[in-house]
Tab-separated table of C-alpha atoms in Angstrom:
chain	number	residue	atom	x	y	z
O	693	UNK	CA	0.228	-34.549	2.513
O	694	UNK	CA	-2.195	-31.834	1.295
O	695	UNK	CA	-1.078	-29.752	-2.153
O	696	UNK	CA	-0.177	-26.358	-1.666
O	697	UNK	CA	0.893	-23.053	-3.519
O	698	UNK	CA	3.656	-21.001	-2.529
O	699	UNK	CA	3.615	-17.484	-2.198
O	700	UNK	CA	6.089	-15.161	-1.190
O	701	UNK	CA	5.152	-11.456	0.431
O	702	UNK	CA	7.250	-9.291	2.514
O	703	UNK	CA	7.056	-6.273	4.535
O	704	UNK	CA	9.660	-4.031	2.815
O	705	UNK	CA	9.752	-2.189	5.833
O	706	UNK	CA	12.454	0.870	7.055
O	707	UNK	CA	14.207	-0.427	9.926
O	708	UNK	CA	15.892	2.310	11.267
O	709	UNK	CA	13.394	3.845	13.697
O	710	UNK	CA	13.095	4.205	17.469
O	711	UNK	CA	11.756	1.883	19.463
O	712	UNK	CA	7.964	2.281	20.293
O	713	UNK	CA	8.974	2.258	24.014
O	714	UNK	CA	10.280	5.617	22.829
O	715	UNK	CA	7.282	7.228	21.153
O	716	UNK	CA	4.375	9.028	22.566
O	717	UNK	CA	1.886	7.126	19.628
O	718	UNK	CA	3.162	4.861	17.500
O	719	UNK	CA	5.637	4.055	14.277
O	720	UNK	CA	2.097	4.597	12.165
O	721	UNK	CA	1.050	8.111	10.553
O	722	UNK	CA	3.179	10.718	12.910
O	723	UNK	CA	6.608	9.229	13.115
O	724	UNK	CA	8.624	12.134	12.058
O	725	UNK	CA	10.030	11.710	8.222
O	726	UNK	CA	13.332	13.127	9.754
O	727	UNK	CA	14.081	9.378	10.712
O	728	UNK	CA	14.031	8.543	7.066
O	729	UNK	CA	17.384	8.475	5.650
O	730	UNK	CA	16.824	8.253	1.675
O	731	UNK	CA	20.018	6.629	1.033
O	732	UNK	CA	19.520	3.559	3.488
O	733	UNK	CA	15.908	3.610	2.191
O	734	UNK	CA	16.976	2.843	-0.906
O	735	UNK	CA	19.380	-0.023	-0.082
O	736	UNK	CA	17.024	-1.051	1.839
O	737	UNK	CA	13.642	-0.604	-0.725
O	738	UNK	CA	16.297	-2.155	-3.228
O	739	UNK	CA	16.814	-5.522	-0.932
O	740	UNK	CA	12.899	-5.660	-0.539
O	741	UNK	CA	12.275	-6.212	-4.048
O	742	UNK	CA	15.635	-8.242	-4.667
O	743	UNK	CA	14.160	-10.977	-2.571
O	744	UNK	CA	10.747	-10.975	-3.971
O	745	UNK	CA	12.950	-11.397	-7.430
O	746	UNK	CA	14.777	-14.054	-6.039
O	747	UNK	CA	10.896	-16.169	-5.250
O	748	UNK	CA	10.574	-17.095	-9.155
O	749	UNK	CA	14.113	-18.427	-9.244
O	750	UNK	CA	13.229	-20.226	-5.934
O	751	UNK	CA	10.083	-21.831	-7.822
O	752	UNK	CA	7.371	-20.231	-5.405
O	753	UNK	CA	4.199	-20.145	-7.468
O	754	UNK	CA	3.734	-15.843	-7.150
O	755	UNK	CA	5.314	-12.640	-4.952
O	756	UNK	CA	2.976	-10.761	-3.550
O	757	UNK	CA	3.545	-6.597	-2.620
O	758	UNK	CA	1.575	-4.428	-0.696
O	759	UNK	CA	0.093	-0.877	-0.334
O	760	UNK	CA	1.206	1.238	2.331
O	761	UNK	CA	1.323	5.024	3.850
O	762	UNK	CA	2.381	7.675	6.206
O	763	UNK	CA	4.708	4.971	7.926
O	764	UNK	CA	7.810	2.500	7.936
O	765	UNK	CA	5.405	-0.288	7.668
O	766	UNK	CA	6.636	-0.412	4.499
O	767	UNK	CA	8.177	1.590	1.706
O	768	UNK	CA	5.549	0.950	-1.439
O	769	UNK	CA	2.786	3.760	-1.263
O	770	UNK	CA	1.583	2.044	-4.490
O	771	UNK	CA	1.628	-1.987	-4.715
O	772	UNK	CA	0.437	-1.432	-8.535
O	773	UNK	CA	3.798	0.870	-9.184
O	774	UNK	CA	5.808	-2.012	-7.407
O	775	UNK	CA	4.213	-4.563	-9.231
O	776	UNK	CA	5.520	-3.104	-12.645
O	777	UNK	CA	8.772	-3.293	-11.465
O	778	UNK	CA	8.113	-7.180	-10.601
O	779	UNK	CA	6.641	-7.917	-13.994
O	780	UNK	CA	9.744	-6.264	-15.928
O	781	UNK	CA	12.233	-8.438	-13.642
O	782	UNK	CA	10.556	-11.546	-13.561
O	783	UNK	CA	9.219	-13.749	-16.707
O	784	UNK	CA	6.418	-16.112	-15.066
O	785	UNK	CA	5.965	-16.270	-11.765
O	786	UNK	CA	2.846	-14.651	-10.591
O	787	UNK	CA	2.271	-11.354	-9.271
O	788	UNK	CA	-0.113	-10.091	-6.673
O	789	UNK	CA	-0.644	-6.704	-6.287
O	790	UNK	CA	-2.287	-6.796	-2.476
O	791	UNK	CA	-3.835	-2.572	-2.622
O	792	UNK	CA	-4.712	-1.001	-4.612
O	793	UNK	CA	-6.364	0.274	-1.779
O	794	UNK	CA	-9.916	1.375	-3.207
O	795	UNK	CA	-10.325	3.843	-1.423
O	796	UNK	CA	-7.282	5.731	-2.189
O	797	UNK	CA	-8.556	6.220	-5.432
O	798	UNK	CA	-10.638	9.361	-6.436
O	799	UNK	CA	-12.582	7.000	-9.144
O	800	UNK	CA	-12.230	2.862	-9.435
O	801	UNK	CA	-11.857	3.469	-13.296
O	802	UNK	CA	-8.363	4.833	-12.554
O	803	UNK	CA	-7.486	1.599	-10.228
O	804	UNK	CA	-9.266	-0.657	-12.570
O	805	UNK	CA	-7.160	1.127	-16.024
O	806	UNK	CA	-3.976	0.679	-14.003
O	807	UNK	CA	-4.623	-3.222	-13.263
O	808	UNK	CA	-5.685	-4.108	-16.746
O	809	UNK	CA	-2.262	-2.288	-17.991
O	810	UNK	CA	-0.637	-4.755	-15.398
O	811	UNK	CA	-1.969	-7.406	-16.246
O	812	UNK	CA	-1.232	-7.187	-19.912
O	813	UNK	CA	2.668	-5.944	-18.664
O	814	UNK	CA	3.067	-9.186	-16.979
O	815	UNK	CA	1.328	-10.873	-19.935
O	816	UNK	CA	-1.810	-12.513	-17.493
O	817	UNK	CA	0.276	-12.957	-14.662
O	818	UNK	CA	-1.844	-10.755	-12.508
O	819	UNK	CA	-3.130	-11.468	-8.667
O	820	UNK	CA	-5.390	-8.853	-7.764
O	821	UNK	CA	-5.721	-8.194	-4.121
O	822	UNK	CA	-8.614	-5.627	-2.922
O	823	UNK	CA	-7.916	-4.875	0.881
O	824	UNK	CA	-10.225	-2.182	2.698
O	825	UNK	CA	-6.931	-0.812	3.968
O	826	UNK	CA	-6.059	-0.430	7.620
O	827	UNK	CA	-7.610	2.482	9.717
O	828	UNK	CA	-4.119	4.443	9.426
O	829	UNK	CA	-4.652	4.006	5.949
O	830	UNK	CA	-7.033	6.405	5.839
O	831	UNK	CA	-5.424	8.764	8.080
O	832	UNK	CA	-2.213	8.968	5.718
O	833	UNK	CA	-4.125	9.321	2.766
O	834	UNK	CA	-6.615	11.468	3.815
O	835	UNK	CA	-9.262	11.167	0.501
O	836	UNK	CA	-12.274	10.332	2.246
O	837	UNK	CA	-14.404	10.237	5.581
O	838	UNK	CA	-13.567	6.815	6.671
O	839	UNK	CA	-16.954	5.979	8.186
O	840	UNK	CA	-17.832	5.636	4.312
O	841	UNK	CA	-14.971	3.564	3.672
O	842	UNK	CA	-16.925	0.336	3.464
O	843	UNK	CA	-19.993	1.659	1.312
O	844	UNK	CA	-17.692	3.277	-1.033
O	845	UNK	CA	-15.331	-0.028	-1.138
O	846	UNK	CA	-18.012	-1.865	-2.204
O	847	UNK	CA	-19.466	0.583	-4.632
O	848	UNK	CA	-15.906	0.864	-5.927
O	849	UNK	CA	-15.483	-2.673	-6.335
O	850	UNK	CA	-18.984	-3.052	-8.078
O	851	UNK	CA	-18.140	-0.236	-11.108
O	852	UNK	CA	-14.455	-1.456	-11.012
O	853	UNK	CA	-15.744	-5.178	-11.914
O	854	UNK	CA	-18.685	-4.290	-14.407
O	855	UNK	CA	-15.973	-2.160	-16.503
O	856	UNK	CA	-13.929	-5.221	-16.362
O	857	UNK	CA	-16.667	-7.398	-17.389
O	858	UNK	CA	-19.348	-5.261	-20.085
O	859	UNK	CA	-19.107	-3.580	-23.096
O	860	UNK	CA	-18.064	-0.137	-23.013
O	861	UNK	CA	-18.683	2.519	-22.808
O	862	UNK	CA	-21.563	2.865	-19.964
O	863	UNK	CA	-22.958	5.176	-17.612
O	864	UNK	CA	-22.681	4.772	-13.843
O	865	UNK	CA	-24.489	6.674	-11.794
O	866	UNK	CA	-23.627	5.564	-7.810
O	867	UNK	CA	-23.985	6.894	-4.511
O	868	UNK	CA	-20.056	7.821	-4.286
O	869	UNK	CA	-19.172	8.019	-8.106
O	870	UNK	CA	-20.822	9.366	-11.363
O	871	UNK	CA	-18.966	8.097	-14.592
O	872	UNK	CA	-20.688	9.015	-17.823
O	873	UNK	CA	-18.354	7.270	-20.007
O	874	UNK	CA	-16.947	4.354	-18.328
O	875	UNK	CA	-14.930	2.776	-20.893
O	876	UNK	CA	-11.930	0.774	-19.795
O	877	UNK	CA	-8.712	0.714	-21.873
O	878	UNK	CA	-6.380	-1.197	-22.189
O	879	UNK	CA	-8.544	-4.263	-21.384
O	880	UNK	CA	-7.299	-7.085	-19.324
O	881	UNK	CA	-5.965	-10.165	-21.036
O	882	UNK	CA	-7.271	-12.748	-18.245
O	883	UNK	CA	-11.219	-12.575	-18.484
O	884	UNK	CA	-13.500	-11.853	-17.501
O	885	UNK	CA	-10.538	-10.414	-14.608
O	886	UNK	CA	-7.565	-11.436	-13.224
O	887	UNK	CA	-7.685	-13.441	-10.089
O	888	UNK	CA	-9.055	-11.597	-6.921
O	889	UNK	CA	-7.884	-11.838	-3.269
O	890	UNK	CA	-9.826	-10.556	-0.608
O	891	UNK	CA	-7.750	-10.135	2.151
O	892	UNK	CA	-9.293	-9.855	5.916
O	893	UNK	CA	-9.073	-10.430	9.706
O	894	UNK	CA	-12.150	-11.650	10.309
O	895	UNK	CA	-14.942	-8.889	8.991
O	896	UNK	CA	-18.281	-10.529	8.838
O	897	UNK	CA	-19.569	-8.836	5.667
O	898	UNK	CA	-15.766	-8.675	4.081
O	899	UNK	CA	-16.200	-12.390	4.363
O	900	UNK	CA	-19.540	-13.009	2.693
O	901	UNK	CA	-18.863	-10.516	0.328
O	902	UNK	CA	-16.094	-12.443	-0.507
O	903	UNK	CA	-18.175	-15.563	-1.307
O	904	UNK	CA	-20.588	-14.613	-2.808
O	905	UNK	CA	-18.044	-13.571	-5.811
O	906	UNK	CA	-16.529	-16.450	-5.074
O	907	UNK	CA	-13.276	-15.202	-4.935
O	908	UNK	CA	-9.993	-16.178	-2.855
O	909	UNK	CA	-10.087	-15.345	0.630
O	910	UNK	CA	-6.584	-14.225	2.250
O	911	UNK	CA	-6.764	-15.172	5.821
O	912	UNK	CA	-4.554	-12.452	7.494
O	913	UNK	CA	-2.372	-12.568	10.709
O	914	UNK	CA	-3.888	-13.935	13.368
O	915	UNK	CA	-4.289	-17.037	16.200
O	916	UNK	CA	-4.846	-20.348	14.637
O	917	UNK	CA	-7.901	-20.575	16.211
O	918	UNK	CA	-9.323	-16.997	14.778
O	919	UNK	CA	-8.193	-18.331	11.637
O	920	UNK	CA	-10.047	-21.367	12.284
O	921	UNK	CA	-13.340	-19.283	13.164
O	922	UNK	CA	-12.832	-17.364	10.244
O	923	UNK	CA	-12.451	-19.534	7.518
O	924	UNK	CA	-15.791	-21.442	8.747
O	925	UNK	CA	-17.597	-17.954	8.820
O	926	UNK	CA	-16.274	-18.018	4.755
O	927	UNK	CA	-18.063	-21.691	4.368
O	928	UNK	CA	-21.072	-20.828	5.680
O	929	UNK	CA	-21.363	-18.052	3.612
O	930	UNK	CA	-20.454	-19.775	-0.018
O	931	UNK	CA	-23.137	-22.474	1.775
O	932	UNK	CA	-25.326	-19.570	1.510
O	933	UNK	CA	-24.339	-19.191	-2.208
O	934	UNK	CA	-24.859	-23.030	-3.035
O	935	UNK	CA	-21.213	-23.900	-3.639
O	936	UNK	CA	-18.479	-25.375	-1.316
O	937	UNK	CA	-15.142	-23.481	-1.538
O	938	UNK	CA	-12.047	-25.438	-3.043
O	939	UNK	CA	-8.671	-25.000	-1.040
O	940	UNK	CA	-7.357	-22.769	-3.597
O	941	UNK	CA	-10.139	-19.763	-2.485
O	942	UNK	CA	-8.574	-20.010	1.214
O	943	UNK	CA	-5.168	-18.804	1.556
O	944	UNK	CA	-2.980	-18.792	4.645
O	945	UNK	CA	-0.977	-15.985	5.965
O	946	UNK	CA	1.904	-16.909	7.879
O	947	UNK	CA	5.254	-15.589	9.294
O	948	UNK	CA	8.055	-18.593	8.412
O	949	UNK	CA	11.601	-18.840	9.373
O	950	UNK	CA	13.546	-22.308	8.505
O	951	UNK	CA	16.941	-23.433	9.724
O	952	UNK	CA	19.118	-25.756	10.118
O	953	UNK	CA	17.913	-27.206	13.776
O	954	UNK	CA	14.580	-25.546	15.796
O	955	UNK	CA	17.139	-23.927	17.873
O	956	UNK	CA	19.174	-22.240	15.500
O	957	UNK	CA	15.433	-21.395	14.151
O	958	UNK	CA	15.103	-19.255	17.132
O	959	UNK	CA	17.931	-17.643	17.499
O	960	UNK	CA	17.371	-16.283	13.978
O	961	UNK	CA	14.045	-15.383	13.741
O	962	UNK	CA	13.608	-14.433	17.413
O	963	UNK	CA	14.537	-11.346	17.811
O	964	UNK	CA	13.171	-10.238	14.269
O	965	UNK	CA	9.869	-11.295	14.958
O	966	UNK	CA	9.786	-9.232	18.366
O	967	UNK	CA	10.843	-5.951	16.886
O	968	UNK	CA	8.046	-6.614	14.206
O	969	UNK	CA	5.216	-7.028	16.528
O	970	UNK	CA	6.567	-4.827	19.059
O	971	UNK	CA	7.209	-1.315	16.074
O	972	UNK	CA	4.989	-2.167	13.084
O	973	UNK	CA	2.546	-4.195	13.460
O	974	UNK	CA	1.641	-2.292	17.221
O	975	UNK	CA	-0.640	0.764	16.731
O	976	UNK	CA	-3.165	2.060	18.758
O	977	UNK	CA	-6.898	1.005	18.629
O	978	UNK	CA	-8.119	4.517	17.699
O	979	UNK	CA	-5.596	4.659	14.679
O	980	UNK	CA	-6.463	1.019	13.558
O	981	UNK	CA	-10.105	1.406	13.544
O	982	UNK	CA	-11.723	5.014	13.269
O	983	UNK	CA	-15.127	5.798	13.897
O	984	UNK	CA	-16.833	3.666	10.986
O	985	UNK	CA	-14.206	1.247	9.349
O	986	UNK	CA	-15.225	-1.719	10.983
O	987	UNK	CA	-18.994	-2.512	10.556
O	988	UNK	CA	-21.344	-2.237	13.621
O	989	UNK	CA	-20.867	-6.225	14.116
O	990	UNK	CA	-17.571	-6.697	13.479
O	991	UNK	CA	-16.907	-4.239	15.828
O	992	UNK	CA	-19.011	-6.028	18.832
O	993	UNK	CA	-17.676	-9.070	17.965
O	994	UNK	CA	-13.729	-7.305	18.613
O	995	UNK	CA	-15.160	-5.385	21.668
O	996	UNK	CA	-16.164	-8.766	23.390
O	997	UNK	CA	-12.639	-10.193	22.282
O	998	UNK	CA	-11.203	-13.033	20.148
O	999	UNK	CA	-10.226	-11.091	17.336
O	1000	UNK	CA	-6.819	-10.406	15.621
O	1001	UNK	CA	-5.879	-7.584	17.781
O	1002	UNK	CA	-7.898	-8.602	20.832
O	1003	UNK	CA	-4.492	-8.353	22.849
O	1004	UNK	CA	-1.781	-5.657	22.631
O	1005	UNK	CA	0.520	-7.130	20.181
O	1006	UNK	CA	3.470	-5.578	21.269
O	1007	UNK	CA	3.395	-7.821	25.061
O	1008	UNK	CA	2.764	-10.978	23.242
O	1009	UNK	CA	6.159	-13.143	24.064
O	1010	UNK	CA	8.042	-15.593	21.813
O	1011	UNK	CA	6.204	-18.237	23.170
O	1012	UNK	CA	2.536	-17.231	22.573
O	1013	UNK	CA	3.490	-15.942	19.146
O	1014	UNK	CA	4.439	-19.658	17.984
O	1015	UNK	CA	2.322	-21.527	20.291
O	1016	UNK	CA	-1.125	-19.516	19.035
O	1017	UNK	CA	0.186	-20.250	15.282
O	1018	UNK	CA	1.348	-16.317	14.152
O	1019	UNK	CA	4.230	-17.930	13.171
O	1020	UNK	CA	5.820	-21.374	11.838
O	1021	UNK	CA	9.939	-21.541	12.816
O	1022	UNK	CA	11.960	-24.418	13.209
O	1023	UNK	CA	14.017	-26.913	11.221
O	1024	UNK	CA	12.604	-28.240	7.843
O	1025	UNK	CA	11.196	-31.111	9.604
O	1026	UNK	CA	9.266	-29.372	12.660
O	1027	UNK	CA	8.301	-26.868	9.689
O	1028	UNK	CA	6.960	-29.343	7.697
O	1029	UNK	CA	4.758	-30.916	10.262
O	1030	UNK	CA	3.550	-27.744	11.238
O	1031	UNK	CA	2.370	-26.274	7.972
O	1032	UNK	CA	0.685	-29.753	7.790
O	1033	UNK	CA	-1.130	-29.278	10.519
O	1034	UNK	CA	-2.497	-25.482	10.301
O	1035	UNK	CA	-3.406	-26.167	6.355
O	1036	UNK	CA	-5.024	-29.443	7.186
O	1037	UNK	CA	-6.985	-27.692	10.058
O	1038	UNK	CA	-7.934	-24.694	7.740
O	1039	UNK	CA	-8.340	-26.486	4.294
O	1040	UNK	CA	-6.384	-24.133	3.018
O	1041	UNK	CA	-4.719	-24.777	-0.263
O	1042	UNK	CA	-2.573	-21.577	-0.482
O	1043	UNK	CA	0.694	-20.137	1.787
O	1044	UNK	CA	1.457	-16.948	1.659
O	1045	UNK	CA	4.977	-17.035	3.434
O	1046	UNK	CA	6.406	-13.443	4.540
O	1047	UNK	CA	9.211	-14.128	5.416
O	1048	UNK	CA	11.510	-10.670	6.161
O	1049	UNK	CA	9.677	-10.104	9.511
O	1050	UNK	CA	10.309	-6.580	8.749
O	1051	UNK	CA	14.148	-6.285	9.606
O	1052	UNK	CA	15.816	-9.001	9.023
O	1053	UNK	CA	18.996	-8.954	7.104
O	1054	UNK	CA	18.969	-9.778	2.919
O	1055	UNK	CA	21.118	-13.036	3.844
O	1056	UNK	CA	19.184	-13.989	6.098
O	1057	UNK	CA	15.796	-14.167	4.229
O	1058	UNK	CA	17.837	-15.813	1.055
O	1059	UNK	CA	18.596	-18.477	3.860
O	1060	UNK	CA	15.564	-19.458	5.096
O	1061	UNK	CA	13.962	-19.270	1.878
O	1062	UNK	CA	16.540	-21.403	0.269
O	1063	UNK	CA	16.098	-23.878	2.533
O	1064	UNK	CA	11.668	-23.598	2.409
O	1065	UNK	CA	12.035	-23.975	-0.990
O	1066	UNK	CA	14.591	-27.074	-0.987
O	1067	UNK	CA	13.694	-28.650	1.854
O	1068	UNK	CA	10.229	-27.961	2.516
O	1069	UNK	CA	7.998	-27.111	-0.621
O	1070	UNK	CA	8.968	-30.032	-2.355
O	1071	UNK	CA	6.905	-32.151	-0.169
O	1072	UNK	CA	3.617	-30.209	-0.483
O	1073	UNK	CA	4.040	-31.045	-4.207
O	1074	UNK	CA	3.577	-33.455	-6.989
O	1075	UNK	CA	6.483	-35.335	-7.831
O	1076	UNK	CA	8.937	-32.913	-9.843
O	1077	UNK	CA	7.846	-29.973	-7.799
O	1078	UNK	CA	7.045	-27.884	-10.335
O	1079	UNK	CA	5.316	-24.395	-9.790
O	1080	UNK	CA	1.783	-23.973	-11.350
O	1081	UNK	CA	3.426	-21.642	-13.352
O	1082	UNK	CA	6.027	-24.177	-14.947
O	1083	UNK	CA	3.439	-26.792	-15.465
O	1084	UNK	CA	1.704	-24.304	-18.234
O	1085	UNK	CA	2.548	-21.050	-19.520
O	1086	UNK	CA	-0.139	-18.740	-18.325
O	1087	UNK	CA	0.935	-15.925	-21.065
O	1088	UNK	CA	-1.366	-16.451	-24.100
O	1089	UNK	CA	1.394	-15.410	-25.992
O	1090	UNK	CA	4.739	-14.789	-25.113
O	1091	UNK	CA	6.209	-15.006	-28.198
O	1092	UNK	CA	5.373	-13.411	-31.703
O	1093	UNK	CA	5.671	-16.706	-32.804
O	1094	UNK	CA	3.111	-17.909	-30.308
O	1095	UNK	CA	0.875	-14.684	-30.849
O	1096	UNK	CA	0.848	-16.220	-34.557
O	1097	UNK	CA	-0.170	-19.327	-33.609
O	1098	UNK	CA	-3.051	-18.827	-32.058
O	1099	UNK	CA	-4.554	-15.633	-32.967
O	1100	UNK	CA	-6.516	-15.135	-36.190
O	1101	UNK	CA	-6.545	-12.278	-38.209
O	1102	UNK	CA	-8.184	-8.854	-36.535
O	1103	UNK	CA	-11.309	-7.872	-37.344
O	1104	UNK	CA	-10.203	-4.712	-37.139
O	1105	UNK	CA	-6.595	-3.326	-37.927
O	1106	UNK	CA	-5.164	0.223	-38.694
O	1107	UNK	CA	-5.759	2.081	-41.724
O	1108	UNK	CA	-4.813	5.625	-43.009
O	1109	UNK	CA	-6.116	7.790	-46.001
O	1110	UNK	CA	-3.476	8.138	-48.548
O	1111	UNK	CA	-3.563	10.938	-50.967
O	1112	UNK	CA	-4.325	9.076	-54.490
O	1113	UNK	CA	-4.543	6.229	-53.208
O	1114	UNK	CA	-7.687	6.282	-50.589
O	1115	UNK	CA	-7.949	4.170	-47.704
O	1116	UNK	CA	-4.765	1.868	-47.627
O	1117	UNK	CA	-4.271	-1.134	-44.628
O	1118	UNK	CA	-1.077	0.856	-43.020
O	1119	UNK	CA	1.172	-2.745	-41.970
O	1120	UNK	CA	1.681	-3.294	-45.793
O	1121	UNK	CA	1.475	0.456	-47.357
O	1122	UNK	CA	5.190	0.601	-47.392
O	1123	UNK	CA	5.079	-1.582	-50.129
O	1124	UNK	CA	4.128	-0.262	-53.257
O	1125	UNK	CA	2.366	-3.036	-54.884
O	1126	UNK	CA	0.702	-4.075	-51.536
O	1127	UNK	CA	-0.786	-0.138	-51.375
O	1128	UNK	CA	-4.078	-1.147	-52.903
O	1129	UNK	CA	-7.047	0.701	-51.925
O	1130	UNK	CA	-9.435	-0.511	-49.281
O	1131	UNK	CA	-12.391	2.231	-50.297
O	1132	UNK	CA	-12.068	5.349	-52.057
């Protein structure tokens, strides 16, 4: 039985919206806000985050939230803000922050301050994931010409990394952005940087790119045998780079609904799944990929089929969902074997379970979950199924106590001039025979 982290991500989507049989586009970028009603979208927005909450308790190893815009896909327009809220609510657990969207940002240095201040919030609990962002992405936010979007990602990424990883500050001088004073503060507590996720659907470069910095690759929704493709393009490439990936760089997305019996399975997660496919994650090819998001061979290679999206997603049937591996639902046991199979097949080392399918009731997910993390976690685990994040603290210091444990005195630490006194060390100048003078 292979050895696998748990990690939990959901949609977080708004519900109440007509069907797509009803709309002359789609549920992406010009659904009218009218359908929004703020009060349900806060029960609802309030649910979304109660679950992911409810993972740590569970014992998944990290909750994962995501970046989205101009939509109901979901109601966080900033993963980072989101991920804030997890780190207050939650004490260990991991947290992956899947956007910030690069792009989004008018400089990386503002993306790259606001990670480092979550990563010390959390105290190093930090998952970084650095999507390109869907094509409606770039519609709804509107900052940039997306047939740059790729160029700029990866420029991004670059400046975003070295003020992560150099002295500052420094001058960068790019194609896209011109920073005379990079100089990141606060600093991030895991170094060089907190983990990085690269998620993708099967881009070509995304993928090398993503081994050659040998970070984790998030294989994203599609047919097991896309995924398959996929995560053997990702090989090759660290091949390339004279290393061989460990499971723990290959992470599977999947849709997973437990129950009691198959059957019951079904009837749960059935209908659920449909309106997901069918509403959010349907849009239009001209809305998913504008003129330049997908590079000149990754967009060949979707032309001549076999891609995520190389069928309307909104026909696909019950059936060919499950049966092409979008989705694992059943009883504990048929769950079990399946997961088995698909990780075994992939060599992936990491689930990422989403498990709200976008509408599905608060109870419902607490179910299923329950019963995953009773029933079917355990035996992907060492005896004592303990999260990775139970088996060692991964704050440095959680606790004054610990903080004086291991940390030696600064070399540095605050000082004031004091009239008649001259320069005093300010954490023991309210004592008066502790007020000595450091210089005139």
């Amino acid at each position: 039985m292979n050895r696998l982290e748990f990690h939990l991500f959901n949609y977080g989507a708004y519900p109440d919206i007509p069907h797509a049989d009803e709309l002359p586009n789609s549920a992406y970028i010009d659904l009218p806000n009218r359908h929004y009603d703020p009060v349900r979208g806060q029960w609802y927005l309030d649910s979304y985050l109660d679950t992911l909450v409810f993972g740590e308790k569970l014992g998944f190893d990290g909750i994962h939230t995501t970046t989205q815009m101009g939509g109901p896909v979901g109601m966080t327009p900033s993963a980072n803000l989101t991920a804030a809220y997890l780190a207050a609510k939650t004490e260990r657990i991991m947290i992956g922050t899947l956007g910030p969207i690069l792009n989004v940002f008018s400089s990386p240095m503002r993306a790259a301050e606001e990670l480092a201040m979550l990563d010390a919030m959390s105290g190093g609990r930090l998952i970084v994931g650095l999507p390109m962002g869907h094509g409606m992405n770039y519609h709804a936010a509107a900052t940039m010409n997306p047939s740059q979007a790729r160029e700029r990602y990866w420029e991004g990424h670059d400046l975003m990394m070295k003020a992560f990883t150099s002295p500052g500050p420094f001058e960068w001088q790019g194609k896209y952005f011109h920073v005379p004073y990079a100089n990141l503060w606060p600093r991030p507590i895991q170094q060089p940087h907190p983990h990085v996720w690269i998620p993708a659907a099967g881009s070509k470069l995304t993928l090398e790119k993503c081994a050659e910095h040998r970070y984790t690759y998030q294989a994203l929704f599609s047919p097991r045998r896309v995924l398959k493709r996929n995560v053997e393009t990702f090989r090759k490439a660290a091949d390339k780079h004279g290393y061989e990936p460990s499971p723990k760089q290959i992470a599977a997305v999947l849709f997973i609904h437990v129950a009691e019996s198959d059957e019951q399975a079904r009837r749960e997660a059935e209908p659920h799944l449909m309106w997901l496919f069918q509403n959010i994650n349907r849009s239009p090819r001209h809305d998913a990929f504008p003129p330049g998001h997908f590079s000149i061979e990754s967009l060949r290679g979707f032309m001549l089929g076999g891609g995520y999206r190389e069928k309307d997603m909104g026909q696909m049937t019950y059936d060919e969902l499950t049966a092409e591996g979008w989705a694992v639902i059943g009883s504990p046991d048929t769950v079990t074997e399946q997961l088995e199979e698909i990780v075994a097949e992939l060599g992936a080392g990491i689930v990422i379970h989403v498990a709200d399918f976008g509408a599905m009731p608060n109870w419902l997910i607490r179910k299923s979950l329950t019963l995953m993390a009773e029933q079917v976690m355990p035996r992907f685990r060492d005896p004592g199924g303990k999260p990775i994040w139970a088996q060692e603290d991964p704050r440095p210091a959680g606790t004054h106590a610990q903080l004086g444990a291991v940390r030696e005195a600064p070399e540095r630490f605050p000082q004031a001039r004091i009239p008649g006194h001259g320069v005093v060390d300010v954490r023991t100048a309210h004592v008066e025979e502790l007020r000595a003078p450091l210089r005139p």
